[in-house]
PDB file of C-alpha atoms in Angstrom:
ATOM      1  CA  UNK N   1     -64.893  48.741  32.543  1.00 98.00           C
ATOM      2  CA  UNK N   2     -62.624  49.760  35.414  1.00 98.00           C
ATOM      3  CA  UNK N   3     -63.344  52.776  37.588  1.00 98.00           C
ATOM      4  CA  UNK N   4     -61.405  54.630  40.293  1.00 98.00           C
ATOM      5  CA  UNK N   5     -61.797  57.624  42.589  1.00 98.00           C
ATOM      6  CA  UNK N   6     -58.806  59.984  42.415  1.00 98.00           C
ATOM      7  CA  UNK N   7     -57.790  62.068  45.425  1.00 98.00           C
ATOM      8  CA  UNK N   8     -58.575  65.761  45.007  1.00 97.00           C
ATOM      9  CA  UNK N   9     -58.934  66.960  48.603  1.00 96.00           C
ATOM     10  CA  UNK N  10     -62.683  66.285  48.743  1.00 97.00           C
ATOM     11  CA  UNK N  11     -64.479  63.547  50.665  1.00 96.00           C
ATOM     12  CA  UNK N  12     -65.412  61.531  47.579  1.00 97.00           C
ATOM     13  CA  UNK N  13     -62.642  62.275  45.065  1.00 98.00           C
ATOM     14  CA  UNK N  14     -63.100  62.512  41.307  1.00 98.00           C
ATOM     15  CA  UNK N  15     -64.359  59.648  39.191  1.00 98.00           C
ATOM     16  CA  UNK N  16     -61.897  58.307  36.627  1.00 98.00           C
ATOM     17  CA  UNK N  17     -62.006  55.544  34.031  1.00 98.00           C
ATOM     18  CA  UNK N  18     -58.928  53.293  34.140  1.00 98.00           C
ATOM     19  CA  UNK N  19     -57.532  51.326  31.206  1.00 98.00           C
ATOM     20  CA  UNK N  20     -57.786  47.552  31.190  1.00 98.00           C
ATOM     21  CA  UNK N  21     -54.008  47.213  31.666  1.00 98.00           C
ATOM     22  CA  UNK N  22     -54.106  49.683  34.608  1.00 98.00           C
ATOM     23  CA  UNK N  23     -51.467  51.876  32.966  1.00 98.00           C
ATOM     24  CA  UNK N  24     -53.503  54.970  32.079  1.00 98.00           C
ATOM     25  CA  UNK N  25     -56.661  56.704  33.213  1.00 98.00           C
ATOM     26  CA  UNK N  26     -58.975  59.516  32.175  1.00 98.00           C
ATOM     27  CA  UNK N  27     -61.070  61.771  34.372  1.00 98.00           C
ATOM     28  CA  UNK N  28     -64.804  61.208  33.946  1.00 98.00           C
ATOM     29  CA  UNK N  29     -65.907  64.526  35.455  1.00 92.00           C
ATOM     30  CA  UNK N  30     -67.702  65.490  32.238  1.00 95.00           C
ATOM     31  CA  UNK N  31     -69.897  62.389  32.690  1.00 98.00           C
ATOM     32  CA  UNK N  32     -70.265  62.038  36.482  1.00 98.00           C
ATOM     33  CA  UNK N  33     -68.349  63.759  39.283  1.00 97.00           C
ATOM     34  CA  UNK N  34     -68.145  60.734  41.599  1.00 98.00           C
ATOM     35  CA  UNK N  35     -68.718  57.011  41.509  1.00 98.00           C
ATOM     36  CA  UNK N  36     -71.751  57.380  43.750  1.00 98.00           C
ATOM     37  CA  UNK N  37     -73.263  59.846  41.268  1.00 98.00           C
ATOM     38  CA  UNK N  38     -72.715  57.287  38.501  1.00 98.00           C
ATOM     39  CA  UNK N  39     -74.364  54.539  40.543  1.00 98.00           C
ATOM     40  CA  UNK N  40     -77.345  56.782  41.305  1.00 98.00           C
ATOM     41  CA  UNK N  41     -78.136  56.968  37.576  1.00 98.00           C
ATOM     42  CA  UNK N  42     -76.356  53.857  36.305  1.00 98.00           C
ATOM     43  CA  UNK N  43     -78.571  53.096  33.300  1.00 98.00           C
ATOM     44  CA  UNK N  44     -77.847  56.554  31.830  1.00 98.00           C
ATOM     45  CA  UNK N  45     -74.246  57.050  33.005  1.00 98.00           C
ATOM     46  CA  UNK N  46     -72.734  53.589  32.471  1.00 98.00           C
ATOM     47  CA  UNK N  47     -72.899  53.629  28.637  1.00 98.00           C
ATOM     48  CA  UNK N  48     -71.079  56.970  28.592  1.00 98.00           C
ATOM     49  CA  UNK N  49     -68.368  55.664  30.910  1.00 98.00           C
ATOM     50  CA  UNK N  50     -68.051  52.549  28.775  1.00 98.00           C
ATOM     51  CA  UNK N  51     -67.572  54.654  25.629  1.00 98.00           C
ATOM     52  CA  UNK N  52     -64.767  56.579  27.342  1.00 98.00           C
ATOM     53  CA  UNK N  53     -63.275  53.276  28.506  1.00 98.00           C
ATOM     54  CA  UNK N  54     -63.154  51.976  24.933  1.00 98.00           C
ATOM     55  CA  UNK N  55     -61.474  55.181  23.750  1.00 97.00           C
ATOM     56  CA  UNK N  56     -58.907  54.916  26.542  1.00 98.00           C
ATOM     57  CA  UNK N  57     -58.077  51.289  25.711  1.00 98.00           C
ATOM     58  CA  UNK N  58     -57.731  52.197  22.039  1.00 97.00           C
ATOM     59  CA  UNK N  59     -55.306  55.017  22.862  1.00 96.00           C
ATOM     60  CA  UNK N  60     -57.748  57.641  21.576  1.00 96.00           C
ATOM     61  CA  UNK N  61     -58.644  59.448  24.830  1.00 94.00           C
ATOM     62  CA  UNK N  62     -57.523  63.067  24.651  1.00 91.00           C
ATOM     63  CA  UNK N  63     -56.646  63.673  28.300  1.00 95.00           C
ATOM     64  CA  UNK N  64     -55.226  60.326  29.381  1.00 97.00           C
ATOM     65  CA  UNK N  65     -52.661  60.319  32.198  1.00 98.00           C
ATOM     66  CA  UNK N  66     -50.485  57.725  33.914  1.00 98.00           C
ATOM     67  CA  UNK N  67     -52.492  55.793  36.482  1.00 98.00           C
ATOM     68  CA  UNK N  68     -51.039  55.852  40.009  1.00 98.00           C
ATOM     69  CA  UNK N  69     -52.765  53.663  42.638  1.00 98.00           C
ATOM     70  CA  UNK N  70     -51.200  55.785  45.386  1.00 98.00           C
ATOM     71  CA  UNK N  71     -53.446  58.651  44.255  1.00 98.00           C
ATOM     72  CA  UNK N  72     -56.593  56.546  44.615  1.00 98.00           C
ATOM     73  CA  UNK N  73     -59.150  56.677  47.342  1.00 98.00           C
ATOM     74  CA  UNK N  74     -61.383  53.648  47.831  1.00 98.00           C
ATOM     75  CA  UNK N  75     -63.562  53.422  44.695  1.00 98.00           C
ATOM     76  CA  UNK N  76     -66.423  54.392  47.030  1.00 98.00           C
ATOM     77  CA  UNK N  77     -64.713  56.421  49.788  1.00 97.00           C
ATOM     78  CA  UNK N  78     -67.945  56.337  51.800  1.00 96.00           C
ATOM     79  CA  UNK N  79     -70.871  54.079  51.095  1.00 96.00           C
ATOM     80  CA  UNK N  80     -74.578  53.821  51.839  1.00 93.00           C
ATOM     81  CA  UNK N  81     -73.871  50.478  53.454  1.00 94.00           C
ATOM     82  CA  UNK N  82     -70.990  48.080  54.072  1.00 97.00           C
ATOM     83  CA  UNK N  83     -71.811  44.564  55.243  1.00 96.00           C
ATOM     84  CA  UNK N  84     -69.453  41.605  55.499  1.00 95.00           C
ATOM     85  CA  UNK N  85     -70.440  37.953  55.403  1.00 92.00           C
ATOM     86  CA  UNK N  86     -68.612  34.729  56.191  1.00 92.00           C
ATOM     87  CA  UNK N  87     -69.107  33.038  52.833  1.00 95.00           C
ATOM     88  CA  UNK N  88     -66.464  30.350  53.401  1.00 93.00           C
ATOM     89  CA  UNK N  89     -67.584  28.029  56.229  1.00 90.00           C
ATOM     90  CA  UNK N  90     -64.020  26.775  56.762  1.00 91.00           C
ATOM     91  CA  UNK N  91     -63.074  30.175  58.238  1.00 92.00           C
ATOM     92  CA  UNK N  92     -65.599  29.822  61.073  1.00 91.00           C
ATOM     93  CA  UNK N  93     -65.172  26.051  61.374  1.00 92.00           C
ATOM     94  CA  UNK N  94     -61.464  26.502  62.151  1.00 93.00           C
ATOM     95  CA  UNK N  95     -62.293  29.096  64.795  1.00 91.00           C
ATOM     96  CA  UNK N  96     -64.775  26.819  66.550  1.00 92.00           C
ATOM     97  CA  UNK N  97     -62.434  23.832  66.432  1.00 93.00           C
ATOM     98  CA  UNK N  98     -59.489  25.865  67.768  1.00 94.00           C
ATOM     99  CA  UNK N  99     -61.650  26.774  70.774  1.00 92.00           C
ATOM    100  CA  UNK N 100     -62.605  23.153  71.313  1.00 91.00           C
ATOM    101  CA  UNK N 101     -66.189  23.709  70.227  1.00 91.00           C
ATOM    102  CA  UNK N 102     -68.368  22.034  67.621  1.00 90.00           C
ATOM    103  CA  UNK N 103     -69.365  24.239  64.662  1.00 88.00           C
ATOM    104  CA  UNK N 104     -73.103  25.039  64.836  1.00 87.00           C
ATOM    105  CA  UNK N 105     -75.381  23.102  62.473  1.00 86.00           C
ATOM    106  CA  UNK N 106     -76.567  26.286  60.729  1.00 85.00           C
ATOM    107  CA  UNK N 107     -73.056  27.174  59.548  1.00 84.00           C
ATOM    108  CA  UNK N 108     -73.318  25.677  56.027  1.00 82.00           C
ATOM    109  CA  UNK N 109     -76.963  26.731  55.671  1.00 87.00           C
ATOM    110  CA  UNK N 110     -77.065  30.435  56.539  1.00 87.00           C
ATOM    111  CA  UNK N 111     -74.400  33.163  56.192  1.00 89.00           C
ATOM    112  CA  UNK N 112     -73.227  35.133  59.200  1.00 87.00           C
ATOM    113  CA  UNK N 113     -73.076  38.877  58.437  1.00 90.00           C
ATOM    114  CA  UNK N 114     -72.159  42.038  60.312  1.00 89.00           C
ATOM    115  CA  UNK N 115     -72.198  45.757  59.545  1.00 89.00           C
ATOM    116  CA  UNK N 116     -68.909  47.467  58.802  1.00 90.00           C
ATOM    117  CA  UNK N 117     -67.996  51.142  59.134  1.00 90.00           C
ATOM    118  CA  UNK N 118     -69.293  52.476  55.813  1.00 93.00           C
ATOM    119  CA  UNK N 119     -68.513  56.136  56.416  1.00 93.00           C
ATOM    120  CA  UNK N 120     -64.721  55.897  56.244  1.00 93.00           C
ATOM    121  CA  UNK N 121     -63.280  53.496  53.674  1.00 98.00           C
ATOM    122  CA  UNK N 122     -59.542  53.489  52.934  1.00 98.00           C
ATOM    123  CA  UNK N 123     -57.722  53.718  49.634  1.00 98.00           C
ATOM    124  CA  UNK N 124     -55.401  50.929  48.475  1.00 98.00           C
ATOM    125  CA  UNK N 125     -52.207  52.601  49.682  1.00 98.00           C
ATOM    126  CA  UNK N 126     -53.533  54.388  52.775  1.00 98.00           C
ATOM    127  CA  UNK N 127     -51.810  53.512  56.046  1.00 98.00           C
ATOM    128  CA  UNK N 128     -53.614  51.386  58.624  1.00 98.00           C
ATOM    129  CA  UNK N 129     -53.344  53.615  61.698  1.00 97.00           C
ATOM    130  CA  UNK N 130     -53.999  51.928  65.030  1.00 97.00           C
ATOM    131  CA  UNK N 131     -53.141  52.671  68.653  1.00 97.00           C
ATOM    132  CA  UNK N 132     -51.980  49.282  69.944  1.00 97.00           C
ATOM    133  CA  UNK N 133     -50.319  46.194  68.474  1.00 97.00           C
ATOM    134  CA  UNK N 134     -51.724  44.242  71.423  1.00 97.00           C
ATOM    135  CA  UNK N 135     -55.185  44.399  69.868  1.00 97.00           C
ATOM    136  CA  UNK N 136     -54.163  41.534  67.546  1.00 97.00           C
ATOM    137  CA  UNK N 137     -54.037  43.203  64.116  1.00 98.00           C
ATOM    138  CA  UNK N 138     -55.050  40.855  61.315  1.00 98.00           C
ATOM    139  CA  UNK N 139     -55.260  41.138  57.529  1.00 98.00           C
ATOM    140  CA  UNK N 140     -58.524  40.089  55.861  1.00 97.00           C
ATOM    141  CA  UNK N 141     -58.095  39.512  52.124  1.00 98.00           C
ATOM    142  CA  UNK N 142     -61.365  39.139  50.249  1.00 98.00           C
ATOM    143  CA  UNK N 143     -63.713  40.291  47.510  1.00 98.00           C
ATOM    144  CA  UNK N 144     -66.725  42.608  47.630  1.00 98.00           C
ATOM    145  CA  UNK N 145     -69.595  43.536  45.321  1.00 98.00           C
ATOM    146  CA  UNK N 146     -71.214  46.944  44.850  1.00 98.00           C
ATOM    147  CA  UNK N 147     -74.966  46.791  44.311  1.00 98.00           C
ATOM    148  CA  UNK N 148     -77.553  49.004  42.692  1.00 98.00           C
ATOM    149  CA  UNK N 149     -80.902  49.357  44.491  1.00 98.00           C
ATOM    150  CA  UNK N 150     -82.112  45.956  45.711  1.00 98.00           C
ATOM    151  CA  UNK N 151     -85.686  45.651  46.962  1.00 98.00           C
ATOM    152  CA  UNK N 152     -86.584  44.230  50.349  1.00 98.00           C
ATOM    153  CA  UNK N 153     -87.440  40.566  49.986  1.00 97.00           C
ATOM    154  CA  UNK N 154     -85.417  40.191  46.785  1.00 98.00           C
ATOM    155  CA  UNK N 155     -84.472  36.685  45.706  1.00 98.00           C
ATOM    156  CA  UNK N 156     -80.863  35.739  44.909  1.00 97.00           C
ATOM    157  CA  UNK N 157     -81.708  35.831  41.182  1.00 98.00           C
ATOM    158  CA  UNK N 158     -83.085  39.355  41.537  1.00 98.00           C
ATOM    159  CA  UNK N 159     -80.060  40.478  43.561  1.00 98.00           C
ATOM    160  CA  UNK N 160     -77.700  38.975  40.973  1.00 98.00           C
ATOM    161  CA  UNK N 161     -79.020  41.373  38.347  1.00 97.00           C
ATOM    162  CA  UNK N 162     -78.256  44.347  40.613  1.00 98.00           C
ATOM    163  CA  UNK N 163     -74.511  43.711  40.963  1.00 98.00           C
ATOM    164  CA  UNK N 164     -72.713  46.638  39.344  1.00 98.00           C
ATOM    165  CA  UNK N 165     -69.068  46.401  40.415  1.00 98.00           C
ATOM    166  CA  UNK N 166     -66.535  44.141  42.122  1.00 98.00           C
ATOM    167  CA  UNK N 167     -63.545  45.094  44.284  1.00 98.00           C
ATOM    168  CA  UNK N 168     -60.799  43.562  46.428  1.00 98.00           C
ATOM    169  CA  UNK N 169     -60.890  44.122  50.187  1.00 98.00           C
ATOM    170  CA  UNK N 170     -58.538  44.276  53.139  1.00 98.00           C
ATOM    171  CA  UNK N 171     -60.987  43.852  56.013  1.00 96.00           C
ATOM    172  CA  UNK N 172     -58.659  44.518  58.946  1.00 96.00           C
ATOM    173  CA  UNK N 173     -59.709  42.832  62.187  1.00 96.00           C
ATOM    174  CA  UNK N 174     -58.546  43.361  65.769  1.00 96.00           C
ATOM    175  CA  UNK N 175     -58.781  39.762  66.892  1.00 96.00           C
ATOM    176  CA  UNK N 176     -58.106  40.232  70.608  1.00 95.00           C
ATOM    177  CA  UNK N 177     -60.960  42.738  70.907  1.00 94.00           C
ATOM    178  CA  UNK N 178     -63.515  40.475  69.215  1.00 91.00           C
ATOM    179  CA  UNK N 179     -64.313  38.028  72.067  1.00 88.00           C
ATOM    180  CA  UNK N 180     -65.350  40.753  74.530  1.00 90.00           C
ATOM    181  CA  UNK N 181     -67.361  42.564  71.865  1.00 89.00           C
ATOM    182  CA  UNK N 182     -69.173  39.398  70.825  1.00 84.00           C
ATOM    183  CA  UNK N 183     -69.960  38.673  74.467  1.00 84.00           C
ATOM    184  CA  UNK N 184     -71.691  42.068  74.574  1.00 85.00           C
ATOM    185  CA  UNK N 185     -73.667  41.305  71.436  1.00 76.00           C
ATOM    186  CA  UNK N 186     -71.870  42.781  68.410  1.00 75.00           C
ATOM    187  CA  UNK N 187     -68.764  43.963  66.552  1.00 80.00           C
ATOM    188  CA  UNK N 188     -67.728  47.610  66.418  1.00 84.00           C
ATOM    189  CA  UNK N 189     -64.332  48.568  67.823  1.00 89.00           C
ATOM    190  CA  UNK N 190     -62.745  45.344  66.584  1.00 92.00           C
ATOM    191  CA  UNK N 191     -63.467  46.216  62.938  1.00 92.00           C
ATOM    192  CA  UNK N 192     -61.646  49.440  61.988  1.00 94.00           C
ATOM    193  CA  UNK N 193     -61.682  51.122  58.572  1.00 95.00           C
ATOM    194  CA  UNK N 194     -61.599  48.750  55.598  1.00 97.00           C
ATOM    195  CA  UNK N 195     -59.411  49.264  52.516  1.00 98.00           C
ATOM    196  CA  UNK N 196     -60.335  48.536  48.893  1.00 98.00           C
ATOM    197  CA  UNK N 197     -58.510  47.966  45.617  1.00 98.00           C
ATOM    198  CA  UNK N 198     -57.470  50.863  43.350  1.00 98.00           C
ATOM    199  CA  UNK N 199     -60.232  50.053  40.871  1.00 98.00           C
ATOM    200  CA  UNK N 200     -63.721  48.635  40.894  1.00 98.00           C
ATOM    201  CA  UNK N 201     -64.661  46.747  37.765  1.00 98.00           C
ATOM    202  CA  UNK N 202     -67.836  45.608  36.080  1.00 98.00           C
ATOM    203  CA  UNK N 203     -68.295  41.810  36.165  1.00 98.00           C
ATOM    204  CA  UNK N 204     -68.032  41.534  32.374  1.00 97.00           C
ATOM    205  CA  UNK N 205     -64.330  42.421  32.676  1.00 97.00           C
ATOM    206  CA  UNK N 206     -63.750  39.005  34.247  1.00 97.00           C
ATOM    207  CA  UNK N 207     -65.080  36.859  31.412  1.00 96.00           C
ATOM    208  CA  UNK N 208     -65.453  33.212  32.452  1.00 96.00           C
ATOM    209  CA  UNK N 209     -63.849  33.948  35.832  1.00 97.00           C
ATOM    210  CA  UNK N 210     -67.182  35.483  36.888  1.00 98.00           C
ATOM    211  CA  UNK N 211     -69.803  32.772  37.036  1.00 97.00           C
ATOM    212  CA  UNK N 212     -72.414  31.626  39.492  1.00 97.00           C
ATOM    213  CA  UNK N 213     -72.168  34.888  41.408  1.00 98.00           C
ATOM    214  CA  UNK N 214     -68.560  34.057  42.335  1.00 98.00           C
ATOM    215  CA  UNK N 215     -65.130  35.274  41.231  1.00 98.00           C
ATOM    216  CA  UNK N 216     -63.044  32.268  40.192  1.00 97.00           C
ATOM    217  CA  UNK N 217     -59.466  33.557  40.460  1.00 97.00           C
ATOM    218  CA  UNK N 218     -56.768  33.193  43.076  1.00 97.00           C
ATOM    219  CA  UNK N 219     -56.314  35.983  45.612  1.00 97.00           C
ATOM    220  CA  UNK N 220     -52.682  36.511  46.593  1.00 97.00           C
ATOM    221  CA  UNK N 221     -52.034  37.856  50.088  1.00 97.00           C
ATOM    222  CA  UNK N 222     -48.463  38.729  51.150  1.00 97.00           C
ATOM    223  CA  UNK N 223     -46.991  40.082  54.379  1.00 97.00           C
ATOM    224  CA  UNK N 224     -43.633  41.880  54.186  1.00 98.00           C
ATOM    225  CA  UNK N 225     -43.036  40.264  50.794  1.00 97.00           C
ATOM    226  CA  UNK N 226     -43.753  36.714  52.003  1.00 96.00           C
ATOM    227  CA  UNK N 227     -46.817  34.951  50.610  1.00 96.00           C
ATOM    228  CA  UNK N 228     -49.394  34.111  53.287  1.00 96.00           C
ATOM    229  CA  UNK N 229     -51.717  32.421  50.811  1.00 96.00           C
ATOM    230  CA  UNK N 230     -53.166  32.283  47.309  1.00 96.00           C
ATOM    231  CA  UNK N 231     -56.643  30.815  47.849  1.00 96.00           C
ATOM    232  CA  UNK N 232     -59.155  30.479  45.033  1.00 96.00           C
ATOM    233  CA  UNK N 233     -61.948  33.007  45.613  1.00 97.00           C
ATOM    234  CA  UNK N 234     -64.460  30.803  43.813  1.00 96.00           C
ATOM    235  CA  UNK N 235     -63.660  27.502  45.523  1.00 95.00           C
ATOM    236  CA  UNK N 236     -65.462  26.354  48.693  1.00 94.00           C
ATOM    237  CA  UNK N 237     -67.610  29.515  48.717  1.00 96.00           C
ATOM    238  CA  UNK N 238     -70.891  28.338  50.248  1.00 95.00           C
ATOM    239  CA  UNK N 239     -72.768  31.621  49.739  1.00 97.00           C
ATOM    240  CA  UNK N 240     -72.318  33.642  46.561  1.00 97.00           C
ATOM    241  CA  UNK N 241     -72.824  37.406  46.319  1.00 98.00           C
ATOM    242  CA  UNK N 242     -76.489  37.219  45.227  1.00 98.00           C
ATOM    243  CA  UNK N 243     -77.226  34.949  48.199  1.00 97.00           C
ATOM    244  CA  UNK N 244     -75.453  37.292  50.615  1.00 97.00           C
ATOM    245  CA  UNK N 245     -77.418  40.268  49.280  1.00 97.00           C
ATOM    246  CA  UNK N 246     -80.721  38.395  49.416  1.00 97.00           C
ATOM    247  CA  UNK N 247     -79.997  37.428  53.025  1.00 96.00           C
ATOM    248  CA  UNK N 248     -79.451  41.094  53.869  1.00 96.00           C
ATOM    249  CA  UNK N 249     -82.636  42.067  52.043  1.00 96.00           C
ATOM    250  CA  UNK N 250     -84.790  39.704  54.081  1.00 95.00           C
ATOM    251  CA  UNK N 251     -85.760  42.687  56.267  1.00 95.00           C
ATOM    252  CA  UNK N 252     -84.459  45.748  54.369  1.00 94.00           C
ATOM    253  CA  UNK N 253     -83.629  47.160  50.970  1.00 96.00           C
ATOM    254  CA  UNK N 254     -80.180  48.050  49.701  1.00 97.00           C
ATOM    255  CA  UNK N 255     -79.533  51.434  48.148  1.00 97.00           C
ATOM    256  CA  UNK N 256     -77.301  52.032  45.132  1.00 98.00           C
ATOM    257  CA  UNK N 257     -73.725  52.131  46.349  1.00 98.00           C
ATOM    258  CA  UNK N 258     -74.151  49.503  49.058  1.00 98.00           C
ATOM    259  CA  UNK N 259     -71.148  47.182  49.397  1.00 98.00           C
ATOM    260  CA  UNK N 260     -71.368  43.522  50.373  1.00 98.00           C
ATOM    261  CA  UNK N 261     -68.195  41.643  51.256  1.00 97.00           C
ATOM    262  CA  UNK N 262     -67.806  37.874  51.484  1.00 97.00           C
ATOM    263  CA  UNK N 263     -65.216  37.712  54.281  1.00 95.00           C
ATOM    264  CA  UNK N 264     -61.674  36.309  54.081  1.00 96.00           C
ATOM    265  CA  UNK N 265     -61.258  33.652  51.404  1.00 96.00           C
ATOM    266  CA  UNK N 266     -60.740  30.279  53.069  1.00 94.00           C
ATOM    267  CA  UNK N 267     -60.197  27.121  50.993  1.00 94.00           C
ATOM    268  CA  UNK N 268     -60.328  23.623  52.416  1.00 89.00           C
ATOM    269  CA  UNK N 269     -57.052  21.728  52.362  1.00 81.00           C
ATOM    270  CA  UNK N 270     -56.611  19.517  49.323  1.00 70.00           C
ATOM    271  CA  UNK N 271     -54.597  16.298  49.263  1.00 55.00           C
ATOM    272  CA  UNK N 272     -53.329  13.952  46.627  1.00 49.00           C
ATOM    273  CA  UNK N 273     -51.166  14.301  43.562  1.00 50.00           C
ATOM    274  CA  UNK N 274     -51.219  17.758  41.986  1.00 47.00           C
ATOM    275  CA  UNK N 275     -52.903  19.407  44.981  1.00 45.00           C
ATOM    276  CA  UNK N 276     -52.000  23.064  45.485  1.00 50.00           C
ATOM    277  CA  UNK N 277     -51.570  24.418  49.025  1.00 61.00           C
ATOM    278  CA  UNK N 278     -53.794  27.489  48.992  1.00 86.00           C
ATOM    279  CA  UNK N 279     -52.568  29.024  52.231  1.00 89.00           C
ATOM    280  CA  UNK N 280     -54.554  31.646  54.109  1.00 94.00           C
ATOM    281  CA  UNK N 281     -56.107  35.058  53.504  1.00 96.00           C
ATOM    282  CA  UNK N 282     -56.023  36.032  57.175  1.00 97.00           C
ATOM    283  CA  UNK N 283     -53.692  35.305  60.071  1.00 97.00           C
ATOM    284  CA  UNK N 284     -56.516  33.956  62.217  1.00 96.00           C
ATOM    285  CA  UNK N 285     -56.924  30.936  59.927  1.00 95.00           C
ATOM    286  CA  UNK N 286     -53.202  30.199  60.151  1.00 95.00           C
ATOM    287  CA  UNK N 287     -53.225  30.558  63.939  1.00 96.00           C
ATOM    288  CA  UNK N 288     -56.305  28.372  64.307  1.00 95.00           C
ATOM    289  CA  UNK N 289     -54.746  25.630  62.174  1.00 94.00           C
ATOM    290  CA  UNK N 290     -51.658  25.732  64.392  1.00 94.00           C
ATOM    291  CA  UNK N 291     -53.757  25.591  67.552  1.00 96.00           C
ATOM    292  CA  UNK N 292     -55.662  22.560  66.283  1.00 95.00           C
ATOM    293  CA  UNK N 293     -52.461  20.760  65.253  1.00 94.00           C
ATOM    294  CA  UNK N 294     -50.036  21.816  68.010  1.00 95.00           C
ATOM    295  CA  UNK N 295     -52.148  23.125  70.884  1.00 96.00           C
ATOM    296  CA  UNK N 296     -51.023  26.731  70.417  1.00 95.00           C
ATOM    297  CA  UNK N 297     -50.573  29.347  67.713  1.00 95.00           C
ATOM    298  CA  UNK N 298     -47.077  30.321  66.572  1.00 96.00           C
ATOM    299  CA  UNK N 299     -47.862  32.808  63.766  1.00 96.00           C
ATOM    300  CA  UNK N 300     -47.807  36.369  65.168  1.00 97.00           C
ATOM    301  CA  UNK N 301     -50.352  39.035  64.407  1.00 98.00           C
ATOM    302  CA  UNK N 302     -49.263  42.130  62.471  1.00 98.00           C
ATOM    303  CA  UNK N 303     -46.833  44.601  64.029  1.00 98.00           C
ATOM    304  CA  UNK N 304     -46.237  48.301  63.399  1.00 98.00           C
ATOM    305  CA  UNK N 305     -44.076  48.655  60.298  1.00 98.00           C
ATOM    306  CA  UNK N 306     -45.453  45.543  58.614  1.00 98.00           C
ATOM    307  CA  UNK N 307     -46.711  45.804  55.029  1.00 98.00           C
ATOM    308  CA  UNK N 308     -49.727  43.971  53.599  1.00 98.00           C
ATOM    309  CA  UNK N 309     -50.225  43.370  49.875  1.00 98.00           C
ATOM    310  CA  UNK N 310     -53.374  41.901  48.315  1.00 98.00           C
ATOM    311  CA  UNK N 311     -53.713  41.311  44.575  1.00 98.00           C
ATOM    312  CA  UNK N 312     -55.592  39.137  42.097  1.00 98.00           C
ATOM    313  CA  UNK N 313     -53.977  37.995  38.844  1.00 96.00           C
ATOM    314  CA  UNK N 314     -55.734  36.695  35.752  1.00 95.00           C
ATOM    315  CA  UNK N 315     -54.786  33.524  33.882  1.00 91.00           C
ATOM    316  CA  UNK N 316     -52.066  35.491  32.041  1.00 92.00           C
ATOM    317  CA  UNK N 317     -50.536  36.728  35.294  1.00 94.00           C
ATOM    318  CA  UNK N 318     -51.779  40.304  34.899  1.00 96.00           C
ATOM    319  CA  UNK N 319     -53.215  42.297  37.782  1.00 98.00           C
ATOM    320  CA  UNK N 320     -56.989  42.602  37.550  1.00 98.00           C
ATOM    321  CA  UNK N 321     -57.849  45.193  40.219  1.00 98.00           C
ATOM    322  CA  UNK N 322     -54.431  46.614  40.993  1.00 98.00           C
ATOM    323  CA  UNK N 323     -52.934  45.932  44.424  1.00 98.00           C
ATOM    324  CA  UNK N 324     -53.885  46.924  47.924  1.00 98.00           C
ATOM    325  CA  UNK N 325     -50.543  47.704  49.588  1.00 98.00           C
ATOM    326  CA  UNK N 326     -50.685  49.132  53.098  1.00 98.00           C
ATOM    327  CA  UNK N 327     -48.339  49.739  55.985  1.00 98.00           C
ATOM    328  CA  UNK N 328     -49.435  49.185  59.594  1.00 98.00           C
ATOM    329  CA  UNK N 329     -48.481  52.258  61.643  1.00 98.00           C
ATOM    330  CA  UNK N 330     -48.973  53.553  65.174  1.00 98.00           C
ATOM    331  CA  UNK N 331     -51.692  56.181  65.535  1.00 95.00           C
TER     332      UNK N 331
END
């Protein structure tokens, strides 16, 4: 099923069920007021939401209305946790090589993760409000999973069974602030509020595209109408979502409603007949490739007035999650 949080003036919005084709929706307030409330009692609530979802898809829901992504908050407008991993080693490898450094030997063996700002998550059409272009504003197109409770010390297999929902992500980064923050031991100011797709969906909606704890569809990222890249979210992913969650749970437990992101999708370049140029899901990858090839980057970071669009299409060309479409504006 597909779920959304509709703006109603509150901090968490109202839970709605959205039709498979993303054309209509139905409020689920008679079942659960918010998505977090549904996740807190998933075994009891999910079957009721699924029944409403089937009615909506069959055209039998009594109070269906036209679905408008602009009226959506993030599916979870605030979360119990938001952690982001670097699941595609190429993303970090390019960064090391562009700086003239050798990638560390642990890179393909252990995921790098950091904590995001879980208390303020943006809707798919919310503006990205920032004070300075000079901070190096970058798009970060990726995928995230929402987990139920996961015990401390859980194995990847155990974590896999606790995945409840999947979403698209725009994990905005302020690239020129990152070096100083890392030198001081962490990331905070360089990672502002993250945006998510209009809907979160249960993995069964993806059919064969969800396998091995990975989402095997292309993620299209466009800037001002020009395609930056269409990388395959399942290809070259060294750490799947169960592995990322298990890594987090080495020293802690996850609570229902915790979100785990996999970082910007980053495919390795393919060559030969029939190879498809995947492009990039963040500007940093493009700039690092240019630096390695030419000695300097030529692709600019985002400017005020620019528009970012992130969307995933199925094999029939239909939108799966709806689109994240945001404008970068001066605070």
